[in-house]
Short mmCIF file of C-alpha atoms in Angstrom, two decimals:
data_model
loop_
_atom_site.label_atom_id
_atom_site.label_comp_id
_atom_site.label_asym_id
_atom_site.label_seq_id
_atom_site.Cartn_x
_atom_site.Cartn_y
_atom_site.Cartn_z
CA MET A 1 105.61 79.83 89.31
CA THR A 2 102.53 82.11 88.93
CA LYS A 3 102.80 84.46 86.03
CA PHE A 4 103.19 88.02 86.83
CA GLN A 5 100.36 90.25 85.29
CA TRP A 6 100.34 94.14 85.83
CA THR A 7 96.86 95.66 87.04
CA ARG A 8 95.64 99.05 87.35
CA ARG A 9 93.41 100.16 90.17
CA VAL A 10 89.85 99.98 89.30
CA THR A 11 88.21 103.63 89.23
CA SER A 12 84.92 104.78 88.13
CA PRO A 13 85.00 106.99 84.90
CA VAL A 14 84.42 110.81 85.37
CA ARG A 15 83.59 112.81 82.26
CA VAL A 16 85.19 116.19 81.91
CA GLY A 17 83.86 117.75 78.80
CA ASP A 18 84.89 115.47 76.08
CA VAL A 19 87.72 113.86 78.18
CA THR A 20 86.97 110.90 80.48
CA ILE A 21 89.26 110.20 83.60
CA GLY A 22 89.55 106.77 85.14
CA GLY A 23 87.93 103.59 84.19
CA ASP A 24 89.73 101.81 81.27
CA ASN A 25 90.73 105.12 79.82
CA PRO A 26 94.31 106.24 79.05
CA VAL A 27 95.93 108.36 81.81
CA VAL A 28 95.04 111.91 80.99
CA VAL A 29 97.85 114.53 80.90
CA GLN A 30 97.31 118.19 81.94
CA SER A 31 99.01 121.46 82.73
CA MET A 32 98.12 124.93 84.16
CA THR A 33 98.41 128.21 83.06
CA THR A 34 100.68 130.86 84.56
CA THR A 35 98.95 133.93 83.22
CA SER A 36 96.27 135.89 84.97
CA THR A 37 92.97 134.59 84.38
CA ASN A 38 91.83 138.28 83.48
CA ASP A 39 94.19 138.25 80.71
CA THR A 40 91.86 136.36 78.10
CA ILE A 41 94.21 136.27 75.02
CA GLY A 42 97.29 135.63 77.21
CA SER A 43 95.62 132.53 78.81
CA ALA A 44 93.90 131.32 75.54
CA GLU A 45 97.47 131.47 73.78
CA GLN A 46 99.14 129.58 76.72
CA ALA A 47 96.24 126.86 76.79
CA ARG A 48 96.83 126.62 72.96
CA ARG A 49 100.53 125.84 73.53
CA ILE A 50 99.69 123.42 76.16
CA VAL A 51 97.03 121.57 73.83
CA GLU A 52 99.67 121.55 70.98
CA ALA A 53 102.15 119.77 73.15
CA GLY A 54 99.86 117.02 73.93
CA GLY A 55 97.85 118.32 76.97
CA GLU A 56 94.37 117.18 77.27
CA MET A 57 93.07 119.47 79.99
CA VAL A 58 93.99 122.96 81.26
CA ARG A 59 93.86 124.46 84.71
CA LEU A 60 93.39 128.18 85.44
CA THR A 61 93.73 130.02 88.69
CA THR A 62 90.51 131.38 89.65
CA GLN A 63 90.82 133.84 92.61
CA GLY A 64 87.49 135.36 92.36
CA VAL A 65 84.17 135.80 90.78
CA ARG A 66 85.53 138.06 88.19
CA GLU A 67 88.15 135.49 87.19
CA ALA A 68 85.47 132.78 87.05
CA GLU A 69 83.46 135.07 84.82
CA ASN A 70 86.22 135.64 82.45
CA LEU A 71 86.56 131.72 81.93
CA SER A 72 83.71 132.19 79.51
CA GLU A 73 85.70 134.79 77.56
CA ILE A 74 88.77 132.51 77.47
CA LYS A 75 86.70 129.48 76.17
CA ARG A 76 85.31 131.85 73.36
CA ALA A 77 88.86 132.85 72.57
CA LEU A 78 89.87 129.18 72.31
CA ASP A 79 86.86 128.43 70.16
CA SER A 80 87.98 131.24 67.76
CA MET A 81 91.55 129.40 67.61
CA SER A 82 89.72 125.95 66.97
CA VAL A 83 91.14 124.67 70.34
CA LYS A 84 88.93 122.28 72.11
CA VAL A 85 89.94 121.53 75.46
CA PRO A 86 88.17 121.08 78.85
CA LEU A 87 89.04 123.90 81.32
CA VAL A 88 89.37 123.53 85.05
CA ALA A 89 88.92 126.32 87.53
CA ASP A 90 91.50 126.41 90.42
CA VAL A 91 89.81 127.86 93.51
CA HIS A 92 91.05 128.70 96.98
CA PHE A 93 89.61 130.58 99.77
CA ASN A 94 86.57 131.74 97.79
CA PRO A 95 83.65 129.61 97.47
CA ARG A 96 81.63 132.08 95.42
CA ALA A 97 84.34 131.86 92.67
CA ALA A 98 83.55 128.00 92.62
CA PHE A 99 79.97 128.53 92.21
CA ALA A 100 80.63 130.89 89.58
CA ALA A 101 83.06 128.77 87.69
CA ALA A 102 80.87 125.59 87.86
CA GLU A 103 78.33 127.28 85.58
CA ARG A 104 81.19 128.01 83.02
CA VAL A 105 83.71 125.28 82.64
CA GLU A 106 83.93 121.43 82.73
CA LYS A 107 85.63 121.05 86.01
CA VAL A 108 86.19 122.89 89.38
CA ARG A 109 89.07 122.17 91.73
CA ILE A 110 88.47 123.05 95.42
CA ASN A 111 90.84 122.69 98.31
CA PRO A 112 89.54 121.07 101.51
CA GLY A 113 91.92 122.92 103.43
CA ASN A 114 90.37 126.44 102.63
CA PHE A 115 87.02 125.86 101.05
CA VAL A 116 85.08 126.18 104.42
CA ASP A 117 88.00 126.55 106.87
CA PRO A 118 89.95 129.72 107.10
CA GLY A 119 93.54 129.70 105.77
CA ARG A 120 96.06 127.92 107.82
CA THR A 121 97.54 129.80 110.54
CA PHE A 122 100.01 127.30 112.22
CA LYS A 123 98.27 127.79 115.45
CA LYS A 124 97.45 124.83 117.62
CA ILE A 125 93.78 124.91 118.14
CA GLU A 126 92.01 122.29 120.43
CA PHE A 127 88.58 121.07 119.18
CA THR A 128 86.29 118.94 121.42
CA ASP A 129 84.38 116.03 119.72
CA GLU A 130 81.36 118.11 119.65
CA GLU A 131 83.19 121.00 118.04
CA TYR A 132 84.73 118.73 115.64
CA ALA A 133 81.35 117.30 114.52
CA ASP A 134 79.99 120.89 114.23
CA GLU A 135 82.87 121.73 111.73
CA ILE A 136 81.96 118.65 109.54
CA THR A 137 78.30 119.83 109.51
CA LYS A 138 79.50 123.08 108.19
CA ILE A 139 81.46 121.46 105.42
CA GLU A 140 78.27 119.57 104.32
CA ALA A 141 76.27 122.79 104.39
CA ALA A 142 78.87 124.68 102.25
CA LEU A 143 79.50 121.68 99.81
CA VAL A 144 76.15 120.38 98.89
CA PRO A 145 74.95 123.48 97.04
CA LEU A 146 78.12 123.44 95.10
CA LEU A 147 77.33 119.66 94.27
CA ASP A 148 73.99 120.50 93.23
CA LEU A 149 75.10 123.16 90.89
CA CYS A 150 77.80 120.84 89.37
CA LYS A 151 74.89 118.11 88.86
CA GLU A 152 72.82 120.63 86.94
CA HIS A 153 75.67 121.90 84.76
CA HIS A 154 77.38 118.45 84.32
CA THR A 155 80.44 119.89 85.88
CA ALA A 156 83.13 117.55 87.37
CA LEU A 157 84.70 118.38 90.85
CA ARG A 158 88.39 117.87 91.81
CA ILE A 159 88.79 117.73 95.56
CA GLY A 160 92.45 118.83 95.81
CA VAL A 161 94.40 118.32 99.14
CA ASN A 162 97.77 120.03 99.38
CA HIS A 163 100.14 119.35 102.10
CA GLY A 164 100.85 122.99 102.58
CA SER A 165 97.12 123.96 103.19
CA LEU A 166 95.51 121.70 105.75
CA SER A 167 93.10 123.39 107.94
CA ASP A 168 93.89 124.19 111.56
CA ARG A 169 90.91 121.84 112.62
CA ILE A 170 92.76 118.98 110.66
CA MET A 171 96.16 119.99 112.08
CA SER A 172 94.72 119.91 115.71
CA ARG A 173 93.83 116.25 115.53
CA TYR A 174 96.19 114.84 113.10
CA GLY A 175 99.07 117.20 112.62
CA ASP A 176 100.85 117.75 109.34
CA THR A 177 100.84 114.16 108.53
CA PRO A 178 99.82 111.92 105.73
CA ALA A 179 96.90 110.70 108.01
CA GLY A 180 95.67 114.26 108.07
CA MET A 181 95.89 114.86 104.35
CA VAL A 182 93.92 111.46 103.90
CA GLU A 183 91.07 112.60 106.35
CA SER A 184 90.94 115.97 104.81
CA ALA A 185 90.09 114.38 101.44
CA MET A 186 87.77 111.71 103.06
CA GLU A 187 85.62 114.30 104.89
CA PHE A 188 84.68 115.75 101.51
CA LEU A 189 84.28 112.55 99.72
CA ARG A 190 81.88 111.19 102.29
CA VAL A 191 79.58 114.10 101.61
CA CYS A 192 79.75 113.40 97.94
CA VAL A 193 78.85 109.99 98.55
CA ARG A 194 75.92 110.68 100.81
CA HIS A 195 74.54 112.94 98.18
CA CYS A 196 74.99 110.76 95.26
CA PHE A 197 77.78 112.99 93.51
CA SER A 198 80.22 110.72 91.71
CA ASP A 199 81.86 113.05 89.23
CA VAL A 200 84.72 113.46 91.62
CA VAL A 201 88.64 113.36 90.88
CA ILE A 202 90.92 113.36 93.92
CA SER A 203 94.53 114.80 94.26
CA ILE A 204 96.54 114.69 97.27
CA LYS A 205 100.04 116.17 96.83
CA ALA A 206 103.15 117.32 98.58
CA SER A 207 106.35 118.58 97.55
CA ASN A 208 108.12 115.69 99.35
CA VAL A 209 108.19 112.71 97.18
CA LEU A 210 108.02 110.41 100.18
CA VAL A 211 105.14 112.06 101.75
CA MET A 212 103.24 112.38 98.41
CA THR A 213 103.54 108.57 97.55
CA GLU A 214 102.85 107.44 101.04
CA THR A 215 99.80 109.78 101.16
CA VAL A 216 98.37 108.72 97.88
CA ARG A 217 98.68 104.84 99.06
CA ARG A 218 96.93 105.46 102.25
CA LEU A 219 94.19 107.32 100.47
CA VAL A 220 93.68 104.40 98.16
CA VAL A 221 93.44 102.08 101.33
CA ALA A 222 91.01 104.39 102.99
CA MET A 223 88.87 104.67 99.92
CA ASP A 224 88.74 100.89 99.46
CA ALA A 225 87.93 100.48 103.08
CA GLU A 226 84.62 102.70 102.41
CA ASP A 227 84.02 101.16 98.90
CA MET A 228 85.00 104.29 96.94
CA HIS A 229 86.45 104.24 93.57
CA PHE A 230 87.14 107.75 92.70
CA PRO A 231 89.94 108.36 90.05
CA LEU A 232 93.15 109.98 91.15
CA HIS A 233 95.30 112.78 90.02
CA LEU A 234 98.94 112.66 90.61
CA GLY A 235 101.51 115.12 90.95
CA VAL A 236 104.59 116.18 92.93
CA THR A 237 103.99 119.90 93.87
CA GLU A 238 106.76 122.44 93.76
CA ALA A 239 109.18 120.08 92.04
CA GLY A 240 111.36 122.99 90.54
CA ASP A 241 112.88 123.13 87.14
CA GLY A 242 115.44 121.51 85.02
CA GLU A 243 116.77 117.99 85.74
CA ASP A 244 115.82 118.10 89.37
CA GLY A 245 112.18 118.97 88.65
CA ARG A 246 111.88 116.34 85.95
CA ILE A 247 113.41 113.62 88.25
CA LYS A 248 111.36 114.50 91.46
CA SER A 249 108.18 114.14 89.31
CA ALA A 250 109.19 111.12 87.45
CA VAL A 251 110.15 109.34 90.88
CA GLY A 252 106.83 110.39 92.54
CA ILE A 253 104.43 109.82 89.76
CA GLY A 254 106.20 107.00 88.14
CA SER A 255 106.44 104.89 91.33
CA LEU A 256 102.67 105.19 91.82
CA LEU A 257 101.87 104.40 88.09
CA MET A 258 104.17 101.39 88.25
CA ASP A 259 101.76 99.98 90.97
CA GLY A 260 98.62 100.82 88.95
CA ILE A 261 97.70 103.85 90.78
CA GLY A 262 96.79 107.19 88.86
CA ASP A 263 94.20 108.30 86.29
CA THR A 264 95.40 111.81 85.30
CA ILE A 265 98.87 113.45 85.95
CA ARG A 266 100.31 116.87 85.98
CA VAL A 267 104.19 117.51 86.06
CA SER A 268 104.66 120.68 87.97
CA LEU A 269 107.86 122.63 86.62
CA SER A 270 108.86 125.99 87.21
CA GLU A 271 109.01 126.68 83.68
CA GLU A 272 106.57 127.40 80.77
CA PRO A 273 103.58 125.09 81.12
CA GLU A 274 103.97 123.47 77.68
CA HIS A 275 107.52 122.18 78.95
CA GLU A 276 105.33 119.90 81.47
CA ILE A 277 103.74 117.89 78.76
CA PRO A 278 106.60 116.04 77.05
CA VAL A 279 108.09 115.08 80.56
CA ALA A 280 104.64 113.53 81.46
CA ARG A 281 104.09 111.90 78.16
CA GLU A 282 107.67 110.19 78.61
CA ILE A 283 106.77 108.85 82.22
CA LEU A 284 103.63 107.43 80.73
CA ARG A 285 105.44 105.95 77.86
CA HIS A 286 107.95 104.40 80.03
CA VAL A 287 105.52 102.95 82.59
CA GLY A 288 103.44 101.70 79.78
CA GLU A 289 106.29 99.77 78.15
CA ALA A 290 107.20 98.14 81.48
CA SER A 291 103.68 97.32 82.52
CA SER A 292 102.72 95.81 79.16
CA ILE A 293 104.86 92.79 79.88
CA SER A 294 103.70 89.82 81.84
CA GLY A 295 106.39 87.44 83.05
CA ASP A 296 106.78 84.11 84.60
CA PHE A 297 107.61 85.18 88.20
CA VAL A 298 105.77 86.07 91.44
CA MET A 299 105.35 89.84 92.17
CA ASN A 300 105.74 89.36 95.86
CA GLY A 301 104.36 91.87 98.29
CA TYR A 302 106.61 92.88 101.16
CA PRO A 303 108.02 90.73 104.05
CA ASP A 304 105.90 90.47 107.14
CA GLY A 305 105.96 93.67 109.30
CA THR A 306 106.40 96.18 106.47
CA ASP A 307 103.89 98.82 105.78
CA ALA A 308 103.10 98.58 102.00
CA CYS A 309 102.14 102.35 102.19
CA MET A 310 105.55 103.37 103.42
CA PRO A 311 108.00 100.52 103.06
CA SER A 312 111.09 100.57 105.06
CA ARG A 313 114.41 99.34 103.90
CA ARG A 314 115.04 95.79 103.82
CA LYS A 315 117.25 94.46 106.63
CA SER A 316 120.88 94.31 105.34
CA ALA A 317 124.43 94.84 106.37
CA TRP A 318 124.24 98.32 104.90
CA ALA A 319 121.15 99.27 106.68
CA GLY A 320 122.43 102.52 107.68
CA ARG A 321 123.00 104.05 104.17
CA VAL A 322 122.23 104.03 100.50
CA THR A 323 124.99 104.81 98.25
CA GLN A 324 125.54 105.00 94.44
CA VAL A 325 128.09 102.91 92.89
CA ILE A 326 130.56 105.37 91.53
CA GLY A 327 133.09 104.98 88.78
CA LEU A 328 133.26 100.97 88.66
CA ASP A 329 131.80 98.45 86.53
CA PRO A 330 129.44 96.43 88.67
CA VAL A 331 130.05 93.24 86.73
CA ASP A 332 133.85 93.45 87.48
CA ASP A 333 133.36 94.50 91.05
CA ALA A 334 130.82 91.57 91.60
CA ALA A 335 133.41 89.27 90.34
CA LYS A 336 136.18 90.60 92.65
CA ASN A 337 134.31 91.54 95.89
CA GLY A 338 130.77 90.26 95.67
CA MET A 339 128.34 88.29 93.55
CA TRP A 340 126.19 89.02 90.47
CA ALA A 341 122.66 87.69 90.41
CA ASP A 342 121.57 87.71 86.69
CA LEU A 343 117.67 87.40 86.91
CA ASN A 344 117.58 86.01 83.40
CA ASN A 345 118.86 82.89 84.96
CA ASP A 346 116.85 80.60 86.92
CA TRP A 347 115.98 82.40 90.27
CA ASP A 348 116.24 79.31 92.44
CA GLU A 349 119.78 78.79 91.39
CA GLU A 350 120.60 82.34 92.11
CA TYR A 351 119.05 82.03 95.55
CA LYS A 352 121.26 78.98 96.31
CA LYS A 353 124.36 80.81 95.35
CA ILE A 354 123.49 83.85 97.48
CA SER A 355 122.64 81.58 100.51
CA GLU A 356 126.07 79.98 100.50
CA ARG A 357 127.82 83.49 100.52
CA PRO A 358 125.98 85.53 103.30
CA ASP A 359 128.85 87.89 103.74
CA VAL A 360 129.05 89.49 100.28
CA ALA A 361 127.13 92.26 98.40
CA VAL A 362 124.78 90.97 95.61
CA THR A 363 124.49 92.95 92.55
CA VAL A 364 121.05 92.52 91.01
CA SER A 365 120.26 93.03 87.39
CA ALA A 366 117.66 92.10 84.72
CA ASP A 367 116.96 92.57 80.99
CA GLY A 368 113.65 94.06 79.60
CA ALA A 369 111.45 97.09 80.31
CA ASP A 370 109.99 95.17 83.21
CA TRP A 371 113.18 94.76 84.95
CA ALA A 372 112.27 96.81 87.95
CA PHE A 373 109.22 94.62 88.61
CA LYS A 374 111.64 91.50 88.51
CA VAL A 375 114.19 93.01 90.81
CA LYS A 376 111.58 94.13 93.41
CA SER A 377 110.07 90.45 93.35
CA PHE A 378 113.66 88.78 93.55
CA VAL A 379 114.89 91.04 96.44
CA ASN A 380 111.68 90.55 98.27
CA GLY A 381 112.21 86.86 97.70
CA MET A 382 115.82 87.26 99.37
CA SER A 383 114.22 88.91 102.43
CA SER A 384 111.64 86.20 102.76
CA ARG A 385 114.41 83.61 102.79
CA GLY A 386 116.21 85.45 105.40
CA MET A 387 119.08 86.53 103.20
CA GLU A 388 120.55 90.13 104.42
CA ASN A 389 123.15 90.62 101.90
CA PRO A 390 123.43 94.10 100.80
CA VAL A 391 121.98 94.75 97.34
CA ILE A 392 123.29 96.84 94.45
CA VAL A 393 120.77 97.29 91.76
CA ALA A 394 122.41 97.84 88.18
CA LYS A 395 120.72 98.56 84.99
CA PHE A 396 122.41 98.98 81.63
CA TYR A 397 120.07 101.21 79.44
CA ASP A 398 120.43 101.05 75.70
CA ILE A 399 118.81 104.61 75.72
CA VAL A 400 120.62 107.06 73.60
CA SER A 401 118.44 110.19 74.46
CA ALA A 402 119.60 111.81 77.68
CA ASP A 403 116.05 113.12 78.26
CA GLU A 404 114.54 109.78 78.01
CA LEU A 405 117.25 108.08 79.99
CA ARG A 406 116.80 110.57 83.10
CA ILE A 407 112.91 109.88 82.98
CA ALA A 408 113.37 106.07 82.66
CA ALA A 409 115.94 105.87 85.33
CA ALA A 410 114.02 108.06 87.79
CA VAL A 411 110.94 105.80 87.35
CA ASP A 412 112.80 102.67 87.74
CA PHE A 413 115.27 103.46 90.45
CA GLY A 414 112.83 105.55 92.23
CA TYR A 415 110.36 102.88 92.30
CA LEU A 416 112.99 100.36 93.69
CA LEU A 417 114.37 102.80 96.36
CA LEU A 418 110.89 104.02 97.48
CA SER A 419 110.11 100.15 97.93
CA GLY A 420 113.24 99.80 100.11
CA MET A 421 114.87 97.51 97.78
CA ALA A 422 118.52 98.98 97.26
CA ASP A 423 121.59 99.55 99.09
CA GLY A 424 123.38 100.80 96.16
CA ILE A 425 122.50 101.72 92.46
CA PHE A 426 124.59 101.87 89.28
CA ILE A 427 123.19 103.30 86.02
CA GLY A 428 124.81 102.45 82.76
CA ALA A 429 124.16 103.95 79.19
CA PRO A 430 125.55 104.78 76.13
CA ASP A 431 126.67 108.38 75.09
CA MET A 432 126.63 109.67 78.56
CA SER A 433 129.67 110.16 80.54
CA ARG A 434 130.32 108.53 83.87
CA ASP A 435 130.14 111.97 85.61
CA GLU A 436 126.73 112.58 84.05
CA LEU A 437 125.51 109.29 85.07
CA ASN A 438 126.75 109.73 88.69
CA GLN A 439 125.07 113.00 88.84
CA LEU A 440 121.84 111.43 87.76
CA SER A 441 122.31 108.73 90.28
CA LEU A 442 122.77 111.27 92.93
CA ASN A 443 119.87 113.43 91.92
CA ILE A 444 117.31 110.15 92.17
CA LEU A 445 118.87 109.42 95.58
CA GLN A 446 118.20 112.98 96.72
CA ALA A 447 114.78 112.80 95.17
CA THR A 448 114.14 109.79 97.18
CA ARG A 449 115.73 111.23 100.32
CA ASN A 450 118.15 108.54 100.52
CA ARG A 451 121.19 110.63 100.04
CA ILE A 452 121.44 114.36 100.19
CA SER A 453 124.34 115.66 98.07
CA LYS A 454 123.35 119.32 97.09
CA THR A 455 121.03 122.11 97.87
CA GLU A 456 117.31 121.23 97.35
CA PHE A 457 115.05 123.83 95.86
CA ILE A 458 111.29 123.56 96.28
CA SER A 459 109.80 125.88 93.80
CA CYS A 460 106.21 126.04 92.41
CA PRO A 461 105.44 126.19 88.67
CA GLY A 462 103.63 129.56 89.26
CA CYS A 463 100.19 130.65 88.22
CA GLY A 464 97.87 133.55 87.90
CA ARG A 465 98.47 134.39 91.53
CA THR A 466 102.15 134.74 91.28
CA LEU A 467 103.00 138.35 91.09
CA TYR A 468 106.81 138.30 90.46
CA ASP A 469 109.01 136.69 87.80
CA LEU A 470 109.25 133.27 89.37
CA GLN A 471 111.50 131.54 86.67
CA SER A 472 114.22 134.28 86.44
CA THR A 473 114.00 134.65 90.30
CA LEU A 474 114.51 130.90 90.98
CA LYS A 475 117.52 130.95 88.55
CA GLU A 476 119.15 133.84 90.58
CA ILE A 477 118.41 132.19 93.89
CA LYS A 478 119.98 129.08 92.59
CA ALA A 479 122.97 130.85 91.40
CA ALA A 480 123.51 132.41 94.75
CA THR A 481 122.71 129.48 97.08
CA SER A 482 123.25 126.06 95.01
CA HIS A 483 126.71 125.58 96.86
CA LEU A 484 124.74 125.09 100.37
CA LYS A 485 124.79 121.30 100.37
CA GLY A 486 121.98 119.96 102.62
CA LEU A 487 119.77 123.09 102.78
CA LYS A 488 116.34 123.18 101.45
CA ILE A 489 115.05 126.43 100.09
CA GLY A 490 111.43 127.20 99.00
CA VAL A 491 110.55 129.54 96.41
CA MET A 492 106.99 130.09 96.04
CA GLY A 493 104.88 132.35 94.01
CA CYS A 494 102.17 133.10 96.70
CA ILE A 495 100.82 132.10 100.21
CA VAL A 496 98.05 129.74 98.95
CA ASN A 497 100.43 126.90 99.50
CA GLY A 498 103.77 128.57 99.98
CA PRO A 499 104.40 128.47 103.75
CA GLY A 500 102.89 125.16 104.13
CA GLU A 501 104.35 123.35 101.28
CA MET A 502 107.70 124.57 102.03
CA ALA A 503 107.30 123.69 105.66
CA ASP A 504 109.91 121.00 104.99
CA ALA A 505 112.33 123.79 103.79
CA ASP A 506 114.96 125.51 105.95
CA TYR A 507 114.36 128.91 104.27
CA GLY A 508 111.53 130.24 102.08
CA TYR A 509 111.13 133.11 99.60
CA VAL A 510 107.24 133.68 99.15
CA GLY A 511 105.44 136.15 96.93
CA ALA A 512 103.54 138.51 99.37
CA GLY A 513 101.87 141.02 96.70
CA PRO A 514 102.75 142.78 93.41
CA GLY A 515 106.56 142.96 93.41
CA HIS A 516 106.83 142.09 97.26
CA ILE A 517 108.29 139.17 98.97
CA SER A 518 108.03 137.67 102.45
CA LEU A 519 111.03 135.56 103.77
CA TYR A 520 110.81 132.49 106.21
CA LYS A 521 113.07 130.57 108.52
CA GLY A 522 111.25 127.25 108.59
CA LYS A 523 107.70 128.00 109.18
CA THR A 524 108.30 131.32 110.59
CA CYS A 525 107.88 134.46 108.38
CA VAL A 526 111.08 136.66 109.49
CA VAL A 527 110.85 139.27 107.05
CA LYS A 528 107.52 140.66 105.73
CA ASN A 529 106.38 142.24 102.42
CA ILE A 530 109.78 143.72 101.22
CA PRO A 531 110.28 144.88 97.78
CA ALA A 532 111.47 141.94 95.60
CA SER A 533 114.76 143.85 94.57
CA GLU A 534 115.92 143.62 98.34
CA ALA A 535 114.73 140.07 98.77
CA LEU A 536 117.72 137.80 97.66
CA PRO A 537 120.26 139.95 99.45
CA ARG A 538 118.02 139.72 102.70
CA LEU A 539 117.60 135.98 102.18
CA ILE A 540 121.36 135.50 101.98
CA SER A 541 121.85 137.63 105.24
CA ILE A 542 119.30 135.57 107.17
CA ILE A 543 120.99 132.29 106.11
CA LYS A 544 124.41 133.83 107.29
CA GLU A 545 122.79 134.96 110.53
CA ASN A 546 121.70 131.57 111.29
CA GLY A 547 124.98 129.94 110.52
CA ASP A 548 124.09 127.93 107.67
CA TRP A 549 126.10 129.95 105.06
CA VAL A 550 129.46 128.68 103.63
CA GLU A 551 131.53 130.36 101.08
CA PRO A 552 131.45 128.97 97.60
#
């Protein structure tokens, strides 16, 4: 049997100040301030807290030239605090801000959806082939001067595609799809390659974990086809707060890292930015422990006909649903009603036993930090042998810390669920009640869109563009609407990504200006620019008017 050896995607290193992203370097952890970039001391203090928590790079929103110029003052303030960290300017809609920032900080992030194209309008616009080609020419004309300036100042560039801000031109040809997101990035990358600019990092994000992971995998395939090896920044946008935000981030980021994809990560929580760093560090620690083990098993791909970028559920008798296994011991249950496959035993013997009982569910478990890799390989082996038994994936962790357990289980079970490997899951651990473990299971199933058991909140972490108290507002909205099982509610700081990233949501609450909010039903703005004090009651009224309200 071939020995399994985990490998990481090969990327070209990109220098960002004193930090290098990609190549053989450790995955870099970063975060973003929520302060106004014109607030020098506030921004520097928040950056300091991010660094003290373990962050290695700090991004700041840069709406205009004034904010870009103030980045120099923030750098000076950090120097006075003896804090040395690369700064990244986050630019939307304003190329002039990108040019000003490129002279001052170590990295500039631009969004292909709004660097040249106007803001997304959700209008269907038809482009002829000639018109489309003209638009690509405009991109090159606008981007090359920025590349030249970045070369002059040794400034790295992040090309950051967001699901919520694809241009109308991309939308007209590809729609709101992973293919459109990939092409949006590739258009800019091709310009970089033609002009020999290699200091590029790419991010391609969405709030929907399935969309995010599929799109990153498709981008890797597209880059490989054109011999590109740019490093990747991973993150789930608008992940939310608390346990939900941590689990969504761990599922999305962790699943890609488990397959060797990713060079820098940011966990986006609707909390203080320094809270993001321990979560990112724990994801990396867990993946690092799992991937450091090589084993005597074949790491199978997927059965024929399965798209590795978006694996479908393996065929089984439970094909229509994924369930958690609640309130029972899977060892006892397997003895009574099914079969136990212990991957610490000889796999051929386990396959033989399963082949003799095609009518029962199989509970699959394994020891070791690399157990998810083993389970994925074994279950793929079942499919390749034509076995359609339902599979319950079980893991008994010896982790005592509840925070560490949530991250570990979200990475492991998220990886298996997104790979289509499980019909049921069971999580066991000391010092957590069965109710707590069941809730953890349900949260992982919801993050992977396998089973919806509660309201889903799509909320951004906030930044200098946010002009209301996002954290307290999110808590108020949750308190009022968390009983609406199955609804998706977006809570967004501003319009840069708001209407787009929450396009998957049923209702949306979006910052429209200082102390003012716009409310959405799906993609449609139904109430515009009202005082924040009126927004939550109006949101509840809209939900009621559309028949989606139930009394708590």
